[in-house]
Coordinates of C-alpha atoms in Angstrom, one line a residue:
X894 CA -2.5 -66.0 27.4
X895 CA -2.8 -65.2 23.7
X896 CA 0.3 -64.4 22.1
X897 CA 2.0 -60.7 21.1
X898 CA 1.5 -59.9 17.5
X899 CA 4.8 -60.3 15.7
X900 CA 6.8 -56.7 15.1
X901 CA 6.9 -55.7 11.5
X902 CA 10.1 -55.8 10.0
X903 CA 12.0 -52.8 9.3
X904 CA 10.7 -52.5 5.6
X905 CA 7.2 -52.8 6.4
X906 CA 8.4 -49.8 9.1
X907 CA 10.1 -47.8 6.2
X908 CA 7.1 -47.9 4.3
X909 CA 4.6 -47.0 6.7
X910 CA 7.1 -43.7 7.4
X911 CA 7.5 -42.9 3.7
X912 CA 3.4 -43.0 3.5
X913 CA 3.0 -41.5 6.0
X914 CA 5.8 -38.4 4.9
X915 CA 4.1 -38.5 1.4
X916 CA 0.3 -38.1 3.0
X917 CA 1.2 -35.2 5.2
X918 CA 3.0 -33.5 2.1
X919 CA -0.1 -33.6 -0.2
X920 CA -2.4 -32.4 2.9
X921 CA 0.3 -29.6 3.5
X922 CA 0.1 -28.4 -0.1
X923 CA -3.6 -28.5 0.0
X924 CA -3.5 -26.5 3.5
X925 CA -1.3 -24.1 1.7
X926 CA -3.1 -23.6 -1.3
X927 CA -6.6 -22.8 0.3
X928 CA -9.9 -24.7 1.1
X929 CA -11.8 -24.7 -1.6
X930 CA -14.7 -22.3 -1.8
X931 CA -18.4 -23.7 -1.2
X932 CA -20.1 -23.7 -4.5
X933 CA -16.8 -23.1 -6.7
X934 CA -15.6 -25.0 -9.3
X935 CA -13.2 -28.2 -8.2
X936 CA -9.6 -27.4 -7.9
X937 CA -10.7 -23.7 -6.9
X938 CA -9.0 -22.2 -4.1
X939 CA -9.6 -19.1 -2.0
X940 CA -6.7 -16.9 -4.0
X941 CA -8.9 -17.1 -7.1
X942 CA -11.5 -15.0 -5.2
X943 CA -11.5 -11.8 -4.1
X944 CA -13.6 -9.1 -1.9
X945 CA -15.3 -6.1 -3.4
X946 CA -15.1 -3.0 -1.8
X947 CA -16.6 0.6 -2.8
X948 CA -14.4 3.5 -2.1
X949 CA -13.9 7.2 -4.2
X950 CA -11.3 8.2 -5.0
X951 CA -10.9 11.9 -6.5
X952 CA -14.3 12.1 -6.5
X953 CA -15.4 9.2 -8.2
X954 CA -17.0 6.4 -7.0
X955 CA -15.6 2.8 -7.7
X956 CA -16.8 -0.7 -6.5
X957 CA -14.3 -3.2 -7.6
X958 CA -13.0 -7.1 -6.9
X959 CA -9.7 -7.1 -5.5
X960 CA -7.4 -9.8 -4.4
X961 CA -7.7 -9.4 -0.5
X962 CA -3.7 -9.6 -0.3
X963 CA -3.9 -6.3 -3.1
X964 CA -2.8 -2.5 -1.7
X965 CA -3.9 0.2 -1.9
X966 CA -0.8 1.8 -4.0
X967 CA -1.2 -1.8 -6.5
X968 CA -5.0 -1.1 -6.9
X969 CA -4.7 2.5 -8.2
X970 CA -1.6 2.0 -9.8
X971 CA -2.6 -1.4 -11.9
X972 CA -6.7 -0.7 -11.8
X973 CA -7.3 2.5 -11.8
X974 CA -4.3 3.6 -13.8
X975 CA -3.5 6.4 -11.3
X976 CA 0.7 6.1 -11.8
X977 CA 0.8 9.4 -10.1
X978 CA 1.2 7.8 -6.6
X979 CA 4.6 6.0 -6.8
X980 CA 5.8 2.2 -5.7
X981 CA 9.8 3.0 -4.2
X982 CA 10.3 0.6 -1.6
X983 CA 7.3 -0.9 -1.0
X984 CA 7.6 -1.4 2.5
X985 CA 6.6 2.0 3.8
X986 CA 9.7 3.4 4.8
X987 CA 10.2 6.4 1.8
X988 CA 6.7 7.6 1.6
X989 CA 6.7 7.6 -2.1
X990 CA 3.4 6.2 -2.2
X991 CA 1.6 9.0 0.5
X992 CA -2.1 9.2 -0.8
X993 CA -4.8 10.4 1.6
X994 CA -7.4 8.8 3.1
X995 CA -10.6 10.4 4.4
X996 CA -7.9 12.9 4.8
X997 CA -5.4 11.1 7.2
X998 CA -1.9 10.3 5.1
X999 CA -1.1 6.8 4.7
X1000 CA 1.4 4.8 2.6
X1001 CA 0.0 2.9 0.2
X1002 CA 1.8 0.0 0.0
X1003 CA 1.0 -0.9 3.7
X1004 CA -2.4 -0.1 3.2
X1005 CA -4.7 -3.5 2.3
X1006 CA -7.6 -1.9 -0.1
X1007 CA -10.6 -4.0 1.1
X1008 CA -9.7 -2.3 4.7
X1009 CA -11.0 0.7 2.3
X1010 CA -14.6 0.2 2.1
X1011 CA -16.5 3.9 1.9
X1012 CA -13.5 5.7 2.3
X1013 CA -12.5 9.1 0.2
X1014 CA -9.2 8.4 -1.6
X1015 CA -6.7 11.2 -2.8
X1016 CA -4.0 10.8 -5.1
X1017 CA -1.8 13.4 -6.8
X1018 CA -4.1 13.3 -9.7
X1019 CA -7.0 14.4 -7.5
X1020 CA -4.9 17.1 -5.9
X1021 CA -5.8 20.2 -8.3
X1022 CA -7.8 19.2 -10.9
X1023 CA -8.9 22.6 -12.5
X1024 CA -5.5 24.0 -11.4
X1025 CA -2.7 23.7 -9.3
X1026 CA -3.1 22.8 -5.5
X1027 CA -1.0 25.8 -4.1
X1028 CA 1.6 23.0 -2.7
X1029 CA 2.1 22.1 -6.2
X1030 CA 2.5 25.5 -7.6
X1031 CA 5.3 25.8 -4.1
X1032 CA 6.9 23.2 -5.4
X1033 CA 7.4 24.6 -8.7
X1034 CA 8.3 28.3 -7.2
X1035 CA 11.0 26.8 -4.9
X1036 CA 12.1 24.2 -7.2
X1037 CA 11.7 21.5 -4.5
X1038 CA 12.9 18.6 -6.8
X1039 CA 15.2 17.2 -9.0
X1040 CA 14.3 13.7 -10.6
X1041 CA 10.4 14.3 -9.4
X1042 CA 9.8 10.2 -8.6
X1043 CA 9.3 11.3 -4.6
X1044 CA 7.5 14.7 -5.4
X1045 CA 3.9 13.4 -5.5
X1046 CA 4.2 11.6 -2.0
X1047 CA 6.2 14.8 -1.0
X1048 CA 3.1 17.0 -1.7
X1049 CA 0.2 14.8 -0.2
X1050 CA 2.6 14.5 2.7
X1051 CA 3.3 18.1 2.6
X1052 CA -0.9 18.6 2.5
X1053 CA -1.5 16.9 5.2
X1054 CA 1.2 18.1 7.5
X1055 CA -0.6 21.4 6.8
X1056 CA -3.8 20.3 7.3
X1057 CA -2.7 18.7 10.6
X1058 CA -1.1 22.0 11.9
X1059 CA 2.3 20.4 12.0
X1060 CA 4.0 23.8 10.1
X1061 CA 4.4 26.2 12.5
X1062 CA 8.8 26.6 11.7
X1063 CA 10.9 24.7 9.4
X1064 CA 11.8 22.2 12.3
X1065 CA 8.2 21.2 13.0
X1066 CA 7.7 21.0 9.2
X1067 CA 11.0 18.5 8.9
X1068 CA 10.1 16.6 11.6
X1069 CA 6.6 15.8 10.2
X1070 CA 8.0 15.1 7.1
X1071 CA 10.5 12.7 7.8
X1072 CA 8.7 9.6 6.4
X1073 CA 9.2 11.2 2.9
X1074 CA 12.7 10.8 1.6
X1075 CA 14.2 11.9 -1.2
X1076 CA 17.4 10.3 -2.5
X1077 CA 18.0 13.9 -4.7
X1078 CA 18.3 15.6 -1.1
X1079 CA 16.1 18.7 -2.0
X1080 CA 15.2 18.9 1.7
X1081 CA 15.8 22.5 2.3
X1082 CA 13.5 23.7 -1.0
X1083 CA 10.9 20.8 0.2
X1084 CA 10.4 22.5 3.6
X1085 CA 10.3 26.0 1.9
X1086 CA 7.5 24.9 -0.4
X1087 CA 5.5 23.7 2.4
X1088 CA 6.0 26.7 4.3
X1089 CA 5.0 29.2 1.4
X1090 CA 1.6 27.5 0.8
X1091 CA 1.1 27.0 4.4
X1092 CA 1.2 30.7 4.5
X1093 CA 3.6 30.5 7.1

């Protein structure tokens, strides 16, 4: 009978769990910071790339690298230079950022931009571009704001609720309107501007 192998002491233990903690740190940090990429340069990691996508928005057509991670509200805010469409809480509960796409509202800032790929993109800028979209003329006739930072999500809201039928009587118009807010309260004047270039 051969005889059992001795059991390591408890520093030899020690150190075999302290290498062990220390391995599965450095392969957690390299888990977290990406694989790298197949043909990139060592040390590169996935963040450093991006996808492109081609979309148009207000008529023109753009093909761009974004950051997967990137928004729609971040890339035409910070690439396109469109400041129109506004960041409030970033989490799509004010509808500050309401652009639309392929004519459907959406908030921006839930919206990832290389989901995006052929689609029409409208901001406030693209709204009326010769003149003013009737909405925005409403706005301006029933002096639906105060400090203006909601008013362009307001009014592609307020497009698209008329577009989608949803303004047949102030309630109907409020309740399709209630992911816009506006801290200023202009509520009443908001709903009148809708329904004057709704026609209604």
């Amino acid at each position: 009978m051969s005889p059992i192998p001795p059991t390591p002491d408890s520093a030899s233990t020690a150190l075999s769990r302290r290498t062990f903690i220390a391995a599965s740190a450095v392969g957690g940090a390299a888990a977290v910071a990406g694989p790298s990429l197949p043909g990139a340069e060592p040390g590169a990691t996935a963040e450093e790339f991006g996808s492109p996508v081609t979309m148009t928005v207000n008529g023109t057509r753009h093909t761009v690298t974004v950051d997967n991670r990137t928004s729609l509200l971040d890339l035409l805010r910070e690439h396109f230079g469109l400041t129109g469409t506004k960041k409030g809480c970033d989490a799509g509960a004010c509808g500050a950022c309401t652009v639309l796409v392929d004519g459907q509202r959406v908030n921006g800032c839930l919206t990832l931009a290389v989901r995006l790929e052929g689609a029409e993109v409208t901001t406030i800028e693209g709204l009326g571009q010769d003149e003013l979209h009737p909405l925005q003329q409403a706005f301006i006739d029933q002096d639906a704001f105060q400090c203006g930072f909601c008013t362009p999500g307001q009014i592609m809201s307020g497009v698209g609720c008329a577009r989608e039928g949803h303004t047949g009587s102030p309630a109907e118009i409020r309740e399709w309107m209630s992911g816009n807010i506006c801290r200023c309260g202009c509520y009443v004047k908001i709903v009148k501007a809708v329904q004057q270039a709704a026609g209604a």
